[in-house]
mmCIF file of C-alpha atoms in Angstrom:
data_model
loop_
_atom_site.group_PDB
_atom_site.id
_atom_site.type_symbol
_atom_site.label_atom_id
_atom_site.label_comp_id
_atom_site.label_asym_id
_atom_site.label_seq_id
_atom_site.Cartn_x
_atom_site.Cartn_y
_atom_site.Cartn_z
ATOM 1 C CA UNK A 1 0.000 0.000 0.000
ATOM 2 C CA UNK A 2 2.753 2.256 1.169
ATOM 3 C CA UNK A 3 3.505 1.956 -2.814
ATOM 4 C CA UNK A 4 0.361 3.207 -4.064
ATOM 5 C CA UNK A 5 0.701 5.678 -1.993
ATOM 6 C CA UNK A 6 4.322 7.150 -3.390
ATOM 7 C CA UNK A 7 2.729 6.421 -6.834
ATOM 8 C CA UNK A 8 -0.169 8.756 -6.237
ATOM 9 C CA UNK A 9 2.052 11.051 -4.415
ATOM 10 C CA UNK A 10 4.594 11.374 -6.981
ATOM 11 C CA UNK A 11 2.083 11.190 -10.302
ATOM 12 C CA UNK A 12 -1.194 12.879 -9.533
ATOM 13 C CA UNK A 13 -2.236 11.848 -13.498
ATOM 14 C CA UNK A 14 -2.230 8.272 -12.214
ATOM 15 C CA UNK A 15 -4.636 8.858 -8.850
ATOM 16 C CA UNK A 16 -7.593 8.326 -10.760
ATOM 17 C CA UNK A 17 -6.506 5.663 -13.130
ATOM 18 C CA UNK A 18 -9.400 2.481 -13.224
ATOM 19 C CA UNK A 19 -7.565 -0.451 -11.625
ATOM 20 C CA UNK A 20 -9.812 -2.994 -10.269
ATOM 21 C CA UNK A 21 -13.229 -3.775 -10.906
ATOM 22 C CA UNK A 22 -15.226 -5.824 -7.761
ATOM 23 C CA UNK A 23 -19.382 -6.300 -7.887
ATOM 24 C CA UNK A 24 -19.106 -4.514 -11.072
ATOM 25 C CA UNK A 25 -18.139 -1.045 -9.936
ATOM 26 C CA UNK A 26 -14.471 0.045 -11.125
ATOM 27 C CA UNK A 27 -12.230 1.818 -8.143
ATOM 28 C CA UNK A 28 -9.302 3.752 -9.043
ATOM 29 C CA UNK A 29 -6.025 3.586 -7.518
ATOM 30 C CA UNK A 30 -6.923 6.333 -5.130
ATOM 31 C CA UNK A 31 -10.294 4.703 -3.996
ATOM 32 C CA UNK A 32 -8.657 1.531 -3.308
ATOM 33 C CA UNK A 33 -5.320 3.128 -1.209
ATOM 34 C CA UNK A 34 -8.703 4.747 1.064
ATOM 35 C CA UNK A 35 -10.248 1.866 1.265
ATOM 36 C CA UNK A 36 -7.251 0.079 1.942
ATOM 37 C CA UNK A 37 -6.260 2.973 4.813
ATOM 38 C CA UNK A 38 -9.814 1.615 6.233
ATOM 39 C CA UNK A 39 -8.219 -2.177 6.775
ATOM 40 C CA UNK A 40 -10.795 -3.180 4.001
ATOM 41 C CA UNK A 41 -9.283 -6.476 2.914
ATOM 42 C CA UNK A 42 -10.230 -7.062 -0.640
ATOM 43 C CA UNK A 43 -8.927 -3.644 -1.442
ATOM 44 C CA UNK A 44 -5.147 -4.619 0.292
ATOM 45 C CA UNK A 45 -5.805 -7.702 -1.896
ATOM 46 C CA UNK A 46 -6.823 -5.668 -5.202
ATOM 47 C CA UNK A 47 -3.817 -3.345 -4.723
ATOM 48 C CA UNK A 48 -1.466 -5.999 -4.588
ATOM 49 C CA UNK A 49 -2.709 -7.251 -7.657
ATOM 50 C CA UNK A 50 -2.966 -3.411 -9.878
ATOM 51 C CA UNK A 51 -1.840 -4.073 -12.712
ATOM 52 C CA UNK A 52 -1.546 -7.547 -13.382
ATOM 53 C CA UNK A 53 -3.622 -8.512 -16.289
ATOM 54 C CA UNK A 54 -7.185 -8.080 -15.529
ATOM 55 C CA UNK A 55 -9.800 -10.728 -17.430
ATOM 56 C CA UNK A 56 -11.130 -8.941 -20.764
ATOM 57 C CA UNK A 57 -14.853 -8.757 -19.059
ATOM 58 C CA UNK A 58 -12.762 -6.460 -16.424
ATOM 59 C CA UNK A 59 -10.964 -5.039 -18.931
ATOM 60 C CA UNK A 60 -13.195 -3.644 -20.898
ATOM 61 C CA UNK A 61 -15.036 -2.095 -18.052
ATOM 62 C CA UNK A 62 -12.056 -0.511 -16.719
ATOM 63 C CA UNK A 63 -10.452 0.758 -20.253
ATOM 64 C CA UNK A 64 -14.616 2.327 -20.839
ATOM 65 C CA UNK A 65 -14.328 3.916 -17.110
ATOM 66 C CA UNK A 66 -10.776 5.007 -17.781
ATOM 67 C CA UNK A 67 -11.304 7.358 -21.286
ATOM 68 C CA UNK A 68 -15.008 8.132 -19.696
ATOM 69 C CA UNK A 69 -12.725 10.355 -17.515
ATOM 70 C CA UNK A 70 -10.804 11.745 -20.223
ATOM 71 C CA UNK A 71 -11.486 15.777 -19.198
ATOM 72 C CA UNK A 72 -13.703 17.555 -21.210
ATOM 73 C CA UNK A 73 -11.654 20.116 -22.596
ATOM 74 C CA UNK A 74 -9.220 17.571 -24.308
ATOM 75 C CA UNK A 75 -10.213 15.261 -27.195
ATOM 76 C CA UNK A 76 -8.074 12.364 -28.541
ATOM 77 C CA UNK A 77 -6.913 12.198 -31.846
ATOM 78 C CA UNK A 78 -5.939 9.156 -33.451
ATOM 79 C CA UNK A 79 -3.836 9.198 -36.441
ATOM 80 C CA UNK A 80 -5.407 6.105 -38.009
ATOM 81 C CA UNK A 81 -5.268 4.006 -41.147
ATOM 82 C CA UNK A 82 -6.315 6.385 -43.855
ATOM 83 C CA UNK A 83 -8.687 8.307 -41.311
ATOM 84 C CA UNK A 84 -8.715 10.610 -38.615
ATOM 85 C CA UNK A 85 -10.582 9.464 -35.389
ATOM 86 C CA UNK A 86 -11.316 12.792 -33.069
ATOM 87 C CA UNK A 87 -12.897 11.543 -30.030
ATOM 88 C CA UNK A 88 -13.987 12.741 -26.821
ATOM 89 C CA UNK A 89 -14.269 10.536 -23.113
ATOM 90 C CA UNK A 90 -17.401 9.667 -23.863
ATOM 91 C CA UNK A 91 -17.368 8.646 -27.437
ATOM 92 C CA UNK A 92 -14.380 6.604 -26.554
ATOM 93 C CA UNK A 93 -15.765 4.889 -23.897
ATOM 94 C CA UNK A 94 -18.522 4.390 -25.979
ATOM 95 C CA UNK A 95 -16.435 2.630 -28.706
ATOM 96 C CA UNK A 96 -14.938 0.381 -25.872
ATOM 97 C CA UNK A 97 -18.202 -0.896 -25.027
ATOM 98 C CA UNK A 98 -19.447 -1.655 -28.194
ATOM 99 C CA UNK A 99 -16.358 -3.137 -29.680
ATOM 100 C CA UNK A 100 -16.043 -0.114 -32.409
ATOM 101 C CA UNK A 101 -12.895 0.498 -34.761
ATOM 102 C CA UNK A 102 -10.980 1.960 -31.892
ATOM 103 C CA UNK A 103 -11.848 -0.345 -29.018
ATOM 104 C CA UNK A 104 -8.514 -2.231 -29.547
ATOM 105 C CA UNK A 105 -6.168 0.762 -29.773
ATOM 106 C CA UNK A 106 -7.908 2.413 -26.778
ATOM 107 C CA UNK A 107 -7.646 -1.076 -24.356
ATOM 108 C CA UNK A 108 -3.797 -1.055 -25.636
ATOM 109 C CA UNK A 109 -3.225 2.379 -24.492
ATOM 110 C CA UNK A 110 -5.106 1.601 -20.821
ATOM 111 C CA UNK A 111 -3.235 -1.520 -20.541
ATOM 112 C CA UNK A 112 -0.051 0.276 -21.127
ATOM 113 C CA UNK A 113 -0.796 2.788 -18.287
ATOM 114 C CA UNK A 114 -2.307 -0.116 -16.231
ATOM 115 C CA UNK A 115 1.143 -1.735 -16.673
ATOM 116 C CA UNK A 116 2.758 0.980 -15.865
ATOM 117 C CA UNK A 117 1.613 1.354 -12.210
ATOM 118 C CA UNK A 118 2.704 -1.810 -11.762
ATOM 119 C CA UNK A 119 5.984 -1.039 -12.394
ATOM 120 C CA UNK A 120 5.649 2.086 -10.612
ATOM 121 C CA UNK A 121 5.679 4.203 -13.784
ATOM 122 C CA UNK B 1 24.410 21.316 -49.467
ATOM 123 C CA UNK B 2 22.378 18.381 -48.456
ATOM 124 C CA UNK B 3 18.845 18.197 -49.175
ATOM 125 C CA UNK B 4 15.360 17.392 -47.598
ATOM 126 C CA UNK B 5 12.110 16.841 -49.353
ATOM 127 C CA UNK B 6 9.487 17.740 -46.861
ATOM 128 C CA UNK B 7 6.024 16.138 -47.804
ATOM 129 C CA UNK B 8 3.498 18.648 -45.787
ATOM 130 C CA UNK B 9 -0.301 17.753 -46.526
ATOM 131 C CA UNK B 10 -2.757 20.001 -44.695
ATOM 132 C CA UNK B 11 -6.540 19.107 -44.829
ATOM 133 C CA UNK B 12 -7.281 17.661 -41.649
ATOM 134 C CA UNK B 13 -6.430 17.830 -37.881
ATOM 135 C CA UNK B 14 -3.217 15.462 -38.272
ATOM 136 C CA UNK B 15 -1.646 16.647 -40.915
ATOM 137 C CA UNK B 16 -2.597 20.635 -40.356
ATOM 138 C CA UNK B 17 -0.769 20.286 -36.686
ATOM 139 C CA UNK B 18 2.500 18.863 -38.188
ATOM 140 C CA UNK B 19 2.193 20.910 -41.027
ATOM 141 C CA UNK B 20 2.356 24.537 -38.801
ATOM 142 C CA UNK B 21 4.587 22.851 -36.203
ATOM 143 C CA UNK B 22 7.327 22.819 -39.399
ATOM 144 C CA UNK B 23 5.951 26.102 -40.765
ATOM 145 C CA UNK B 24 6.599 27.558 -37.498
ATOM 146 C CA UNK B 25 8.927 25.821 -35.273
ATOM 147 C CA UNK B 26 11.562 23.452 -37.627
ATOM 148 C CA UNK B 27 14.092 26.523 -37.645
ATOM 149 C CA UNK B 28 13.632 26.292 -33.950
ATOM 150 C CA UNK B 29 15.382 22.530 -34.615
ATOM 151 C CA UNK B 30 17.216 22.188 -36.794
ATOM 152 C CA UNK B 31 19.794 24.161 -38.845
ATOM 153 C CA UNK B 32 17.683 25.164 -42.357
ATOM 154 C CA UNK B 33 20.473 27.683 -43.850
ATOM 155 C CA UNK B 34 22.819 24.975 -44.015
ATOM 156 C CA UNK B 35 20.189 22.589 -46.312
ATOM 157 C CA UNK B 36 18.243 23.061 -49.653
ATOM 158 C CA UNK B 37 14.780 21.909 -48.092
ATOM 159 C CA UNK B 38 11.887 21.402 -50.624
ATOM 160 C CA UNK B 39 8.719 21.721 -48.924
ATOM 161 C CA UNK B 40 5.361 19.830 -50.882
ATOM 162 C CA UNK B 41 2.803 22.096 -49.084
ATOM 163 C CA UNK B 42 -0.761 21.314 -49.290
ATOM 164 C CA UNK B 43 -1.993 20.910 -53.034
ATOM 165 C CA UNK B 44 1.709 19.951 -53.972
ATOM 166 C CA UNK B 45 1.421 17.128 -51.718
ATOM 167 C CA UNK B 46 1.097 14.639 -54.390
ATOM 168 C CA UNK B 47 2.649 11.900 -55.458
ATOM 169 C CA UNK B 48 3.576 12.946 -58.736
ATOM 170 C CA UNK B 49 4.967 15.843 -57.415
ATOM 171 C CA UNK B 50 6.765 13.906 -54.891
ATOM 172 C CA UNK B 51 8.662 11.712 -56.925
ATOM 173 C CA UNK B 52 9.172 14.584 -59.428
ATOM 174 C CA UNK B 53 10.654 16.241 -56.619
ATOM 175 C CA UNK B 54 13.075 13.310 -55.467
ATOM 176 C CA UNK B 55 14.068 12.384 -58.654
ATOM 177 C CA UNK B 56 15.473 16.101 -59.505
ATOM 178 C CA UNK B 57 16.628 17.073 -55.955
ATOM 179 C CA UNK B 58 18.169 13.742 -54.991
ATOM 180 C CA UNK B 59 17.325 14.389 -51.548
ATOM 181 C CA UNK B 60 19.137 12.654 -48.891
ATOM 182 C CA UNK B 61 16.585 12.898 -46.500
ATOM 183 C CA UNK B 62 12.651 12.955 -46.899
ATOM 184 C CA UNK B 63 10.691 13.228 -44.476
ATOM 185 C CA UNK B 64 6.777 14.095 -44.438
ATOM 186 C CA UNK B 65 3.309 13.554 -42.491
ATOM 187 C CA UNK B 66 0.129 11.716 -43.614
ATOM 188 C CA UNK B 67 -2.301 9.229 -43.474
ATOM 189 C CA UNK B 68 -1.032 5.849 -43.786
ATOM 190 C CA UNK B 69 -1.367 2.024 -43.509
ATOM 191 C CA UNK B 70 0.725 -0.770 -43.561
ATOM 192 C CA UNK B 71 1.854 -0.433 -46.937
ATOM 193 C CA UNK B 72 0.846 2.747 -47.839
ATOM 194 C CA UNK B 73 1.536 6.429 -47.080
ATOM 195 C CA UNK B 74 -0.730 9.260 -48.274
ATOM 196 C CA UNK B 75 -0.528 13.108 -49.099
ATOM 197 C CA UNK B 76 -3.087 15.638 -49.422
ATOM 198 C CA UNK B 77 -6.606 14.846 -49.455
ATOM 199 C CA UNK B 78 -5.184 11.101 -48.712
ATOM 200 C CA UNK B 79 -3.947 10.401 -52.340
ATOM 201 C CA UNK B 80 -1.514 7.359 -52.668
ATOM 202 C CA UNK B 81 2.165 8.679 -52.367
ATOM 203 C CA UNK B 82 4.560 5.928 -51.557
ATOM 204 C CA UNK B 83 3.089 2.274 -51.780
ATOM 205 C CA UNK B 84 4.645 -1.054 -51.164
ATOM 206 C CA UNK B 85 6.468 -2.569 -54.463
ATOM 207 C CA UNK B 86 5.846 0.217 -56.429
ATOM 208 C CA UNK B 87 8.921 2.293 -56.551
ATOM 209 C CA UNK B 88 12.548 2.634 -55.127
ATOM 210 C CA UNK B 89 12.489 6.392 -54.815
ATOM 211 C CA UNK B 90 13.276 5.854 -50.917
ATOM 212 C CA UNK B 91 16.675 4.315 -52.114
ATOM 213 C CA UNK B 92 19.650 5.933 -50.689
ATOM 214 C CA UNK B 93 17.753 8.057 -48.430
ATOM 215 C CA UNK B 94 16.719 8.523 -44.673
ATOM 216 C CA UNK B 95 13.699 8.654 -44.432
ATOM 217 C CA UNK B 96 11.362 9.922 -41.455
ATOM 218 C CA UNK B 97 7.237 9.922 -41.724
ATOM 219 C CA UNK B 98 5.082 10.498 -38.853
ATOM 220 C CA UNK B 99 1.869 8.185 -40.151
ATOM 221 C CA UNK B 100 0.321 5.103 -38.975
ATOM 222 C CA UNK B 101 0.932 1.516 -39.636
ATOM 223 C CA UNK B 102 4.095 2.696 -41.872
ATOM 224 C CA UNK B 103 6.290 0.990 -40.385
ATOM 225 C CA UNK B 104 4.776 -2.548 -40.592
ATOM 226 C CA UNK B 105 4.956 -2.978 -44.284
ATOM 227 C CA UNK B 106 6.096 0.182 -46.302
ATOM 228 C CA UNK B 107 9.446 0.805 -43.878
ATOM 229 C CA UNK B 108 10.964 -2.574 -44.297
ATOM 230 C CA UNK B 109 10.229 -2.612 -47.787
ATOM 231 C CA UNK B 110 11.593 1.024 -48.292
ATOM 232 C CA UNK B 111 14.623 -0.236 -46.464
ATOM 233 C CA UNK B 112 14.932 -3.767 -48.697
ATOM 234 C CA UNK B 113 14.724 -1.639 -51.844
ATOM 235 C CA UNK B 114 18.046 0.381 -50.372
ATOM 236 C CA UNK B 115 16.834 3.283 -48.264
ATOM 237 C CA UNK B 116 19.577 3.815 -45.676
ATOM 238 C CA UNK B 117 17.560 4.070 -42.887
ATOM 239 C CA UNK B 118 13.532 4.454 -41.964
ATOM 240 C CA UNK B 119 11.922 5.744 -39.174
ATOM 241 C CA UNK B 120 7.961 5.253 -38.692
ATOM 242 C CA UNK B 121 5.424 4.147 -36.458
ATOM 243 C CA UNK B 122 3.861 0.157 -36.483
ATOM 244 C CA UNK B 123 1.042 1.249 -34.952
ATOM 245 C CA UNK B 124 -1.634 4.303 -35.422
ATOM 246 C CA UNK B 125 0.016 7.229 -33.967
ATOM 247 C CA UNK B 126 -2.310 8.919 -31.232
ATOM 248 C CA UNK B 127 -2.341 12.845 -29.543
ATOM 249 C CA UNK B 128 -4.504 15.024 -27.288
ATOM 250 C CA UNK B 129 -5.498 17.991 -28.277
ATOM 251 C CA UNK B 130 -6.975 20.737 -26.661
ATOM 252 C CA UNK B 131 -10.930 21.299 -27.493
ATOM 253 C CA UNK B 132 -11.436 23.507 -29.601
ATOM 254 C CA UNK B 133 -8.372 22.429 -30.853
ATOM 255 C CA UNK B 134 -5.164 25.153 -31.612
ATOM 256 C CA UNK B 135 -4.388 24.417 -35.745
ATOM 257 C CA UNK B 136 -2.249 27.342 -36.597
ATOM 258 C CA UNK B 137 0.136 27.226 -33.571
ATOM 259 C CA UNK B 138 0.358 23.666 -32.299
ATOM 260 C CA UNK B 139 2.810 24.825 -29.727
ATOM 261 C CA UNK B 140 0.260 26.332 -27.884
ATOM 262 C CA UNK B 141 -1.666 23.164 -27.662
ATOM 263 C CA UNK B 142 -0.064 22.075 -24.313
ATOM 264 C CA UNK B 143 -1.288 18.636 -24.616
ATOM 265 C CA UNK B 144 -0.510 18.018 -28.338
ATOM 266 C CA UNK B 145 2.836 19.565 -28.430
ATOM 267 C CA UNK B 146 5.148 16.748 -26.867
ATOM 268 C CA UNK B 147 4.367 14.379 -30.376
ATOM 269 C CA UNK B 148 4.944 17.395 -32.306
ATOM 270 C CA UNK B 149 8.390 18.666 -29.852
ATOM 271 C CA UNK B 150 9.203 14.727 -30.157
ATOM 272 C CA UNK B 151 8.938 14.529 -33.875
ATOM 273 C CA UNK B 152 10.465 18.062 -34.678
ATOM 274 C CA UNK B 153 13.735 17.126 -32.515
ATOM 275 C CA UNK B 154 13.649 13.851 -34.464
ATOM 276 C CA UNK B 155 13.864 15.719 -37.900
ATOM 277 C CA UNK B 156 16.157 17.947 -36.152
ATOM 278 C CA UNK B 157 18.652 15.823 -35.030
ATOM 279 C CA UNK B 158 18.887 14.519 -38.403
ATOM 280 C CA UNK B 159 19.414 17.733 -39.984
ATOM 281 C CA UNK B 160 22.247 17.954 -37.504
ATOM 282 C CA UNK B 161 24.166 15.865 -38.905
ATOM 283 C CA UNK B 162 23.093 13.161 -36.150
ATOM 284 C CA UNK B 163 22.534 9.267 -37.047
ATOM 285 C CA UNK B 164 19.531 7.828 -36.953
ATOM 286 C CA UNK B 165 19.404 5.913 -33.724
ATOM 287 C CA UNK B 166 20.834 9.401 -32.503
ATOM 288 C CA UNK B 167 17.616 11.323 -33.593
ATOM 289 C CA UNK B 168 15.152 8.530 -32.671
ATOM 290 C CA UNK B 169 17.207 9.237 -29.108
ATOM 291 C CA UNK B 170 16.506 12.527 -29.358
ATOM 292 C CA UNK B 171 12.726 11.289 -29.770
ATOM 293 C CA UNK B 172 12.634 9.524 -26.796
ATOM 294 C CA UNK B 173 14.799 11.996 -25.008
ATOM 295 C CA UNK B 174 12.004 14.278 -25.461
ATOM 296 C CA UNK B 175 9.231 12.059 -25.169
ATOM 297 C CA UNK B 176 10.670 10.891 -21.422
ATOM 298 C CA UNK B 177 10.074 14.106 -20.671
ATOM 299 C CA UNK B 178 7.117 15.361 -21.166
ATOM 300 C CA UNK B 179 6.014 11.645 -19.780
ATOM 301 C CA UNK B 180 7.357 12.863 -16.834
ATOM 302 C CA UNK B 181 5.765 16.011 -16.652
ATOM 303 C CA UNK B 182 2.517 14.964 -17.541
ATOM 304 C CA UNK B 183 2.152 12.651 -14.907
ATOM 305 C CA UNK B 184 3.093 15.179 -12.290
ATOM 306 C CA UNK B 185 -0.018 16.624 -12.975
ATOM 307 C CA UNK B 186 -3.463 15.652 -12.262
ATOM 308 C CA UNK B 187 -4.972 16.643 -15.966
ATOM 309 C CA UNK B 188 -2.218 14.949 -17.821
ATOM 310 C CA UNK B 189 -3.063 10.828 -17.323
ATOM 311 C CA UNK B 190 -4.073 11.268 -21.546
ATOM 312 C CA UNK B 191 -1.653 13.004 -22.631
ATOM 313 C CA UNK B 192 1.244 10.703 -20.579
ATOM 314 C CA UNK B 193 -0.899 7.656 -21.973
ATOM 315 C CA UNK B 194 -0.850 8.938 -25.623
ATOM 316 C CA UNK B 195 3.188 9.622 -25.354
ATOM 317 C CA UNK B 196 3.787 6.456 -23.682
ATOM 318 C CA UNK B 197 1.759 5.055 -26.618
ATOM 319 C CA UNK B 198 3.798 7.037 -29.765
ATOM 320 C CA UNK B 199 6.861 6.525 -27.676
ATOM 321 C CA UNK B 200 6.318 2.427 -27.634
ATOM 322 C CA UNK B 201 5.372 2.319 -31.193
ATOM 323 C CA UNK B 202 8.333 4.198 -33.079
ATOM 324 C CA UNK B 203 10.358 1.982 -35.272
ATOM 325 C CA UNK B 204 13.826 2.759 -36.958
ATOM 326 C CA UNK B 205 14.384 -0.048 -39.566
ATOM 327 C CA UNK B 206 17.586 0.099 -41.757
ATOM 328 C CA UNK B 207 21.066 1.349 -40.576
ATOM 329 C CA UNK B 208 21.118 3.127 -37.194
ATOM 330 C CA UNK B 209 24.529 4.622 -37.908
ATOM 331 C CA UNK B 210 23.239 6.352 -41.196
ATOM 332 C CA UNK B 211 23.532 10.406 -40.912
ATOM 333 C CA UNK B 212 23.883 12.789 -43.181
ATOM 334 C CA UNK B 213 26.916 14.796 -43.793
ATOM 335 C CA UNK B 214 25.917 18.555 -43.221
ATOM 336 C CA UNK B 215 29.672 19.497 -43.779
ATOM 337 C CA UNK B 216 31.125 22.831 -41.489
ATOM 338 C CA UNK B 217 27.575 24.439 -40.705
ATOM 339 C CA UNK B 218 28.269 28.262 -39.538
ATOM 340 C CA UNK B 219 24.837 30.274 -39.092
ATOM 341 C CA UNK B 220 24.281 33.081 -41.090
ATOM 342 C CA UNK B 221 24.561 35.421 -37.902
ATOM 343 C CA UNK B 222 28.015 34.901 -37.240
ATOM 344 C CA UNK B 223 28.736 36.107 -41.076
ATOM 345 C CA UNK B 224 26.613 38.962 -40.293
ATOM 346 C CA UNK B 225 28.451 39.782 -36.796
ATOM 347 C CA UNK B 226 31.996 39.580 -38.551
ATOM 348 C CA UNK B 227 30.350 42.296 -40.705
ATOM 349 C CA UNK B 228 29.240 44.512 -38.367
ATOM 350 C CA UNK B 229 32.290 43.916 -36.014
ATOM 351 C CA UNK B 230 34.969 44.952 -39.350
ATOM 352 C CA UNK B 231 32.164 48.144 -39.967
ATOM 353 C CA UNK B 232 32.761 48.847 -35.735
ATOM 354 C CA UNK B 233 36.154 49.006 -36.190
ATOM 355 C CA UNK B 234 36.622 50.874 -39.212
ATOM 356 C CA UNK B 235 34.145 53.722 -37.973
ATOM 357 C CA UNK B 236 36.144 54.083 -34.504
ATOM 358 C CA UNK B 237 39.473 53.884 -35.970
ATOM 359 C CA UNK B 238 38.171 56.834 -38.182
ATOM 360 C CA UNK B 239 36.989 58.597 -35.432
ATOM 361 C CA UNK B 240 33.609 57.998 -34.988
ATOM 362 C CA UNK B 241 32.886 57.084 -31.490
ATOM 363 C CA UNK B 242 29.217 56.976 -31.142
ATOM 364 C CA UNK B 243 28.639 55.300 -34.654
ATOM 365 C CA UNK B 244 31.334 52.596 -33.456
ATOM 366 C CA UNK B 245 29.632 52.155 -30.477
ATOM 367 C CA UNK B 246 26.588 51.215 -32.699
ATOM 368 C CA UNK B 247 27.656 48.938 -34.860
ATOM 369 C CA UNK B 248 29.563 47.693 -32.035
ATOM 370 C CA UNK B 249 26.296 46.679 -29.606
ATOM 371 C CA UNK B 250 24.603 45.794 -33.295
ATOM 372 C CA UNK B 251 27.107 42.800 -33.947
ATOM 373 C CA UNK B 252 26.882 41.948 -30.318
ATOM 374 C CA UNK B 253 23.301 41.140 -30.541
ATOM 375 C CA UNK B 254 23.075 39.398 -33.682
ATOM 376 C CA UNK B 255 25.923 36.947 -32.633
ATOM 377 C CA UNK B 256 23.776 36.037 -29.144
ATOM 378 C CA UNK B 257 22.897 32.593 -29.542
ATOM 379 C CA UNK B 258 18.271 32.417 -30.851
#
């Protein structure tokens, strides 16, 4: 936990970052260092596991939950195969959940940041 | 003098950011009195133009922005510029493209059919922009200018003099950075994600020792300071103080470093 912790202390941007999903609601790193603060046991157990490769159900929930955050005043844009894709939280959550054109490209980028608290960025 | 073809489409998002990031910024990066650049803006973005271009400039580098695929990379209005087994055009040459998927299909075979070195992206090539988004000066798009910083001290280094695992260093110098400061900050988990994404994605394919030789490069401003310096002292060995002085603070200001 004390890891978390540094993590969130030392990079606000990944605080908020989707990391476990339990009864179907996704927590975020910061949620589950509270909990965890609390002596709730599953989140100790979930934070031990950030970042290890959730199942794709879990996935996709947390990858839609993570660019359903994305802040409104910035939009992605993806330089894509012979198109442009400009696409806000919601739209990209959207394609997540529905298996769109960008639902791969968009897991790949969570996963990379999911990895990356894992290895403590 | 070496030479650069720059392919620079503008019609859409993409292609308009890269397009005034060069328009604006390159000189920033990279040292453009010592090269003979040809620049394909816009409507001249084609590919008959392009090869027209290579084939009478000879460039040694060319390096451009577009839509792309596997085994294709596009101009203006996303017409078919360079395409796998079509040409050799890329032979001899570094060549740098910011597009997606290039560097799957199109980069190796560039680099089969003898280009020296190529450096592209396997994967589509992703960046946050600000909403509304900030076309004619991309630097003032805080969250789209690290692909655009990364990419212009890429095509910088090169134009340098540097080799090619050199610039795609100076890519991921710059890239590391902004990582870093992005995820200091509690509005910046997109933008870190999107670098972290380019950043994981860039290929160089071909030789990583290729450069180009720039030769001796001087900048114009220390010609000009010699100038005014020799005009300084001829004025105050003739007697004219204040008029010496001048010249004198003149040449001193043009030879401070940009």
């Amino acid at each position: 936990m004390r890891r978390a912790e540094e993590i969130i202390r030392r990079y606000p941007a990944l605080a908020n970052l989707p990391i476990a999903v339990v009864n179907g609601r996704v927590y975020t790193l910061r949620e589950l260092v509270e909990l965890a603060k609390r002596g709730v046991a599953w989140a100790i157990q979930k934070l031990e596991s950030a970042g290890l490769d959730p199942s794709p159900n879990e996935l996709k929930l947390l990858a839609a939950e993570f660019w359903r955050r994305m802040p409104r005043n910035q939009m992605l844009v993806v330089l894509g195969p012979l198109a442009t894709y400009v696409v806000s939280g919601e739209e990209a959550a959207r394609q997540i959940l529905s298996n769109g054109p960008l639902a791969p490209l968009l897991t790949d980028i969570y996963l990379e940041m999911l990895r990356r608290v894992r290895l403590g960025a | 003098m070496p030479r650069a073809v720059l392919i620079e489409p503008c019609y859409e998002i993409c292609t308009c950011y890269w397009y005034y990031a060069v328009e604006n910024h390159l000189w920033r990066y990279a040292p453009l009195w010592a090269w003979r650049v040809d620049r394909l803006r816009k409507r001249d973005a084609t590919r008959i133009r392009v090869v027209e271009a290579i084939e009478s400039v000879d460039p040694q580098l060319v390096a451009g922005c577009g839509h792309g695929a596997p085994n294709l990379f596009t101009g203006q209005f996303g017409v078919p510029i360079f395409s796998v087994c079509t040409e050799d055009v890329l032979a001899r040459r570094i060549v740098f493209l910011l597009s997606c998927d290039t560097a799957a299909e199109l980069g190796p075979d560039a680099v089969r059919k003898g280009a020296r070195a190529y450096i592209g992206w396997d994967a589509p090539v992703v960046f946050v922009v600000s909403s509304p988004p900030r076309i004619r000066d991309p630097a003032t798009d805080p969250f789209a200018w690290p692909l655009f910083d990364a990419s212009l001290s890429l095509l910088g280094s090169l134009m340098w003099g540097k080799t090619a695992g050199e610039a795609v260093e100076a890519y991921m110098r710059r890239s590391s950075y902004w990582y870093r400061y992005w995820l200091s900050r509690s509005d910046g988990t997109y933008v870190a994600a999107s670098i972290a994404h380019d950043a994981k994605h860039l290929r160089l394919l071909g030789d990583p020792s290729a450069r180009i030789v720039i030769g001796r490069v001087v900048p114009p401003t220390v010609y000009a300071s010699a100038g005014l310096a020799a005009v300084a002292s001829a004025l105050a060995l003739s007697g004219h103080r204040t008029a010496a002085s001048i010249a004198g603070l003149a040449s001193l200001l043009v030879s401070l470093p940009r």
